[in-house]
């Protein structure tokens, strides 16, 4: 009997430990809101659901968050669409507008902080929610371009693309170079990928899921030797540090330079020889308007 009691006790203890481990939240995840990594707003993974502190939702400017301490309920509204969701701590019952739904994982109070399911809230209120397994990052963002980035008009498409959230899941490359100039390069005829050059840092983006995702970044070597080859054909000098997947080059680029302290834009093309030809310039004081201009003879090819 003593052996049976010990065995049963050991089994019960093992089950209790296993259950507590399975139920214990994991904090080995990151949060990115509209392209900005949130160092102080760490998500938890509870029952395979990404949960975030309710205060993290306020970082989405279109979200309005209300907490009712008497009922332990949370209401989140999209200030633009007026859509709402309502949840209660420890209850799987939620409301999307007037529709009653069942959550896989309810809101939880963890050490005094209330966590809510990110994907349910984001998708219910018209935001994009993406999980990047490589960096264990939950990304939430909203696009206000209303699909203009897919326009057949190359000017409208490029302007919309630059207005999309720019999202990077990489740590920034250290630099002491300061620049008051941003230079944007699009491969000739293309709209869904582009480079941004600021100081000695060049970044490469591709458009996906209504956002511009940083695929690669590199630090330029301004002390380039004569026999050094360009890392990107006709565009950048040799690179001394980089992160992400290095892009292939292009024969020709269209560029737009923003001198934001001087309220000036110039634009032109970079030829196969790597030489830039300016096609025009204009004052740019109304920053609510796009600065993309038509390049004579260029047609969208992507």
Coordinates of C-alpha atoms in Angstrom, one line a residue:
X1 CA 0.0 0.0 0.0
X2 CA 2.9 2.3 0.8
X3 CA 4.4 1.8 -2.6
X4 CA 1.1 2.3 -4.3
X5 CA 0.6 5.6 -2.4
X6 CA 4.0 6.8 -3.3
X7 CA 3.5 6.0 -7.0
X8 CA 0.1 7.7 -7.0
X9 CA 1.5 10.7 -5.3
X10 CA 4.4 10.9 -7.7
X11 CA 2.0 10.6 -10.7
X12 CA -0.2 13.4 -9.3
X13 CA 2.8 15.6 -8.6
X14 CA 4.1 15.1 -12.1
X15 CA 0.7 15.9 -13.6
X16 CA 0.4 19.0 -11.5
X17 CA 3.9 20.2 -12.6
X18 CA 3.1 19.4 -16.3
X19 CA -0.2 21.2 -16.2
X20 CA 1.3 24.3 -14.6
X21 CA 4.1 24.4 -17.2
X22 CA 1.5 24.1 -20.0
X23 CA -0.6 26.8 -18.6
X24 CA 2.2 29.1 -17.6
X25 CA 2.5 32.1 -20.0
X26 CA 5.6 32.5 -22.1
X27 CA 7.1 36.0 -22.4
X28 CA 9.7 35.1 -25.1
X29 CA 8.0 37.2 -27.8
X30 CA 8.2 40.8 -29.1
X31 CA 5.6 43.4 -30.2
X32 CA 5.8 45.7 -33.2
X33 CA 3.1 48.4 -33.6
X34 CA 2.9 50.3 -36.9
X35 CA 6.6 49.5 -37.6
X36 CA 8.0 50.4 -34.2
X37 CA 9.4 47.7 -31.9
X38 CA 7.9 48.1 -28.4
X39 CA 10.6 47.4 -25.8
X40 CA 8.3 48.0 -22.8
X41 CA 5.2 46.2 -24.1
X42 CA 6.1 42.5 -24.1
X43 CA 3.4 40.1 -25.2
X44 CA 2.7 36.8 -23.5
X45 CA 1.9 33.5 -25.3
X46 CA -0.9 31.9 -23.4
X47 CA -2.4 28.6 -24.8
X48 CA -0.8 29.4 -28.1
X49 CA -2.5 32.8 -28.2
X50 CA -0.6 36.1 -28.4
X51 CA -1.8 38.3 -25.6
X52 CA -0.8 42.0 -25.2
X53 CA -1.2 44.5 -22.3
X54 CA -4.3 46.7 -22.9
X55 CA -2.1 49.8 -22.8
X56 CA -0.2 48.5 -25.8
X57 CA -3.4 48.9 -27.9
X58 CA -3.4 52.7 -27.3
X59 CA -0.2 52.8 -29.5
X60 CA -2.6 52.1 -32.4
X61 CA -3.8 55.7 -32.9
X62 CA -7.0 54.6 -34.5
X63 CA -7.9 52.5 -31.4
X64 CA -9.7 53.9 -28.4
X65 CA -9.5 51.7 -25.3
X66 CA -11.8 51.8 -22.2
X67 CA -11.4 49.8 -19.0
X68 CA -14.3 49.3 -16.6
X69 CA -12.8 48.3 -13.2
X70 CA -16.2 47.4 -11.7
X71 CA -17.0 44.8 -14.3
X72 CA -13.4 44.0 -15.3
X73 CA -14.4 44.6 -18.9
X74 CA -12.4 46.1 -21.8
X75 CA -14.0 47.9 -24.8
X76 CA -11.8 48.7 -27.8
X77 CA -13.2 50.9 -30.7
X78 CA -11.8 51.8 -34.1
X79 CA -12.3 55.6 -34.1
X80 CA -12.5 55.7 -37.9
X81 CA -14.9 52.8 -38.6
X82 CA -16.7 53.0 -35.2
X83 CA -16.5 49.2 -34.9
X84 CA -16.1 47.9 -31.4
X85 CA -15.2 44.8 -29.4
X86 CA -15.9 44.1 -25.8
X87 CA -14.3 41.5 -23.5
X88 CA -14.3 40.6 -19.8
X89 CA -11.4 39.2 -17.8
X90 CA -11.5 35.4 -17.5
X91 CA -14.6 35.2 -19.8
X92 CA -14.5 33.5 -23.2
X93 CA -17.6 35.4 -24.2
X94 CA -16.8 38.5 -26.3
X95 CA -18.9 40.9 -28.5
X96 CA -17.9 42.2 -31.9
X97 CA -20.5 45.0 -32.2
X98 CA -23.7 43.2 -31.3
X99 CA -22.4 39.8 -32.3
X100 CA -21.7 37.3 -29.5
X101 CA -18.4 35.3 -30.0
X102 CA -16.4 32.7 -28.1
X103 CA -12.7 33.4 -27.6
X104 CA -10.1 30.6 -27.6
X105 CA -8.3 32.4 -24.8
X106 CA -10.0 35.1 -22.6
X107 CA -8.4 38.2 -21.3
X108 CA -6.1 37.5 -18.3
X109 CA -4.9 39.5 -15.3
X110 CA -1.2 38.6 -14.9
X111 CA 0.5 40.2 -11.9
X112 CA -1.8 43.3 -12.1
X113 CA -1.6 43.8 -15.8
X114 CA -4.6 42.9 -18.0
X115 CA -3.7 41.0 -21.3
X116 CA -6.0 40.7 -24.2
X117 CA -5.9 38.6 -27.5
X118 CA -4.1 40.7 -30.1
X119 CA -5.3 38.9 -33.3
X120 CA -8.9 38.8 -32.3
X121 CA -8.9 42.6 -31.5
X122 CA -6.8 43.6 -34.5
X123 CA -8.7 41.6 -37.1
X124 CA -12.1 42.5 -35.6
X125 CA -11.3 46.2 -35.9
X126 CA -9.8 46.3 -39.4
X127 CA -6.1 46.2 -38.5
X128 CA -3.5 43.8 -39.9
X129 CA -2.0 41.3 -37.5
X130 CA 1.1 39.2 -38.5
X131 CA 3.2 36.7 -36.6
X132 CA 6.8 36.5 -37.6
X133 CA 8.1 33.1 -36.4
X134 CA 11.7 33.9 -37.2
X135 CA 11.9 36.8 -34.7
X136 CA 8.9 35.7 -32.6
X137 CA 7.3 39.1 -33.2
X138 CA 3.7 39.9 -33.2
X139 CA 3.1 42.8 -35.6
X140 CA -0.1 45.0 -35.7
X141 CA -0.5 47.9 -38.1
X142 CA -3.1 49.7 -40.1
X143 CA -3.0 51.0 -43.6
X144 CA -4.9 54.2 -44.7
X145 CA -4.0 53.9 -48.4
X146 CA -7.3 52.1 -49.2
X147 CA -5.5 49.9 -51.8
X148 CA -4.0 52.7 -53.8
X149 CA -0.7 50.9 -53.8
X150 CA -2.1 48.5 -56.3
X151 CA -3.2 51.2 -58.7
X152 CA -2.1 50.8 -62.4
X153 CA -1.1 54.5 -62.2
X154 CA 2.6 54.3 -61.4
X155 CA 2.6 57.8 -59.7
X156 CA -0.4 56.9 -57.4
X157 CA 1.0 53.5 -56.6
X158 CA 4.4 54.8 -55.6
X159 CA 2.9 57.6 -53.5
X160 CA 0.7 55.1 -51.7
X161 CA 3.5 52.7 -51.1
X162 CA 5.6 55.4 -49.4
X163 CA 2.6 56.1 -47.1
X164 CA 2.3 52.5 -46.0
X165 CA 3.7 51.5 -42.5
X166 CA 7.4 50.8 -42.8
X167 CA 8.1 47.7 -40.7
X168 CA 11.4 46.4 -39.7
X169 CA 12.0 43.3 -37.5
X170 CA 15.7 43.8 -37.4
X171 CA 17.7 45.7 -34.8
X172 CA 18.9 49.0 -36.4
X173 CA 22.5 49.2 -37.6
X174 CA 24.5 51.6 -35.4
X175 CA 25.5 54.8 -37.1
X176 CA 26.9 58.2 -36.1
X177 CA 26.0 59.7 -39.5
X178 CA 23.3 62.4 -39.4
X179 CA 21.5 63.4 -42.5
X180 CA 18.7 65.9 -43.3
X181 CA 18.2 64.2 -46.6
X182 CA 16.2 61.1 -47.5
X183 CA 16.6 59.6 -50.9
X184 CA 14.1 57.1 -52.3
X185 CA 15.0 54.8 -55.2
X186 CA 12.5 52.7 -57.2
X187 CA 13.7 50.3 -59.9
X188 CA 12.6 51.7 -63.2
X189 CA 9.0 50.8 -63.9
X190 CA 8.5 49.2 -60.5
X191 CA 6.3 50.2 -57.5
X192 CA 6.3 47.4 -55.0
X193 CA 10.0 47.5 -53.9
X194 CA 12.3 50.5 -53.2
X195 CA 15.4 51.7 -51.3
X196 CA 15.7 54.5 -48.8
X197 CA 19.1 56.1 -48.3
X198 CA 19.7 58.3 -45.1
X199 CA 23.2 59.2 -44.2
X200 CA 25.3 56.1 -44.4
X201 CA 22.4 53.6 -44.0
X202 CA 20.5 52.2 -47.0
X203 CA 17.4 50.1 -46.5
X204 CA 15.5 47.9 -48.9
X205 CA 11.7 47.4 -48.7
X206 CA 9.1 45.1 -50.3
X207 CA 5.4 45.6 -50.2
X208 CA 3.3 42.8 -48.7
X209 CA 0.0 42.7 -46.8
X210 CA -0.5 46.5 -47.0
X211 CA 2.8 47.3 -45.5
X212 CA 6.4 48.0 -46.6
X213 CA 8.6 45.4 -45.0
X214 CA 12.3 46.0 -44.5
X215 CA 14.0 43.0 -46.1
X216 CA 17.6 44.3 -45.8
X217 CA 19.7 47.2 -44.5
X218 CA 23.4 48.0 -45.1
X219 CA 25.9 50.5 -43.9
X220 CA 27.8 52.2 -46.7
X221 CA 31.6 52.4 -46.9
X222 CA 32.3 56.0 -47.9
X223 CA 36.0 55.1 -48.0
X224 CA 35.4 52.9 -51.0
X225 CA 38.5 51.8 -52.8
X226 CA 38.8 52.0 -56.6
X227 CA 38.5 48.3 -57.1
X228 CA 35.6 47.8 -54.8
X229 CA 32.4 46.6 -56.5
X230 CA 29.0 48.1 -55.8
X231 CA 26.9 45.8 -53.6
X232 CA 23.8 46.8 -55.5
X233 CA 24.3 47.5 -59.2
X234 CA 24.7 51.2 -60.0
X235 CA 23.2 52.3 -56.7
X236 CA 25.3 51.8 -53.5
X237 CA 28.9 51.6 -52.6
X238 CA 30.5 48.7 -50.8
X239 CA 28.9 47.7 -47.6
X240 CA 30.7 47.3 -44.3
X241 CA 27.8 45.9 -42.2
X242 CA 24.4 44.5 -43.2
X243 CA 21.3 42.7 -41.9
X244 CA 18.6 40.7 -43.7
X245 CA 18.6 39.3 -47.2
X246 CA 20.6 41.3 -49.6
X247 CA 18.6 42.3 -52.7
X248 CA 19.7 42.0 -56.3
X249 CA 20.4 45.1 -58.3
X250 CA 18.6 46.8 -61.2
X251 CA 19.9 48.4 -64.4
X252 CA 18.1 51.7 -63.9
X253 CA 16.4 53.5 -61.0
X254 CA 14.1 56.5 -60.5
X255 CA 15.0 58.6 -57.5
X256 CA 13.3 61.3 -55.4
X257 CA 15.3 63.3 -52.9
X258 CA 13.6 64.9 -49.9
X259 CA 15.6 67.9 -48.5
X260 CA 13.3 68.2 -45.6
X261 CA 15.0 71.1 -43.9
X262 CA 15.0 73.0 -47.1
X263 CA 11.4 72.0 -48.2
X264 CA 12.8 70.9 -51.5
X265 CA 12.4 67.8 -53.7
X266 CA 14.5 66.9 -56.7
X267 CA 13.9 63.8 -58.9
X268 CA 15.5 62.0 -61.8
X269 CA 16.9 58.7 -63.0
X270 CA 20.1 56.7 -62.3
X271 CA 21.4 55.1 -65.5
X272 CA 23.2 51.8 -66.1
X273 CA 26.5 53.7 -65.7
X274 CA 25.5 54.6 -62.1
X275 CA 25.2 58.3 -63.0
X276 CA 22.2 60.4 -61.8
X277 CA 20.4 62.7 -64.2
X278 CA 18.2 65.2 -62.5
X279 CA 14.8 65.8 -64.3
X280 CA 13.3 68.4 -62.1
X281 CA 12.9 70.0 -58.6
X282 CA 10.1 71.8 -56.7
X283 CA 9.3 73.3 -53.4
X284 CA 7.7 70.9 -50.9
X285 CA 6.0 72.6 -48.0
X286 CA 2.6 70.9 -47.8
X287 CA 3.7 67.5 -46.4
X288 CA 0.2 66.2 -46.5
X289 CA 0.7 65.8 -50.3
X290 CA 2.8 63.1 -52.0
X291 CA 6.1 64.2 -53.7
X292 CA 6.1 61.5 -56.4
X293 CA 6.2 62.9 -59.9
X294 CA 5.7 61.4 -63.3
X295 CA 8.8 60.3 -65.2
X296 CA 8.3 60.9 -68.9
X297 CA 8.1 57.6 -70.8
X298 CA 8.0 55.4 -67.7
X299 CA 5.2 52.8 -67.4
X300 CA 4.4 50.5 -64.6
X301 CA 5.8 46.9 -65.3
X302 CA 5.0 45.1 -62.0

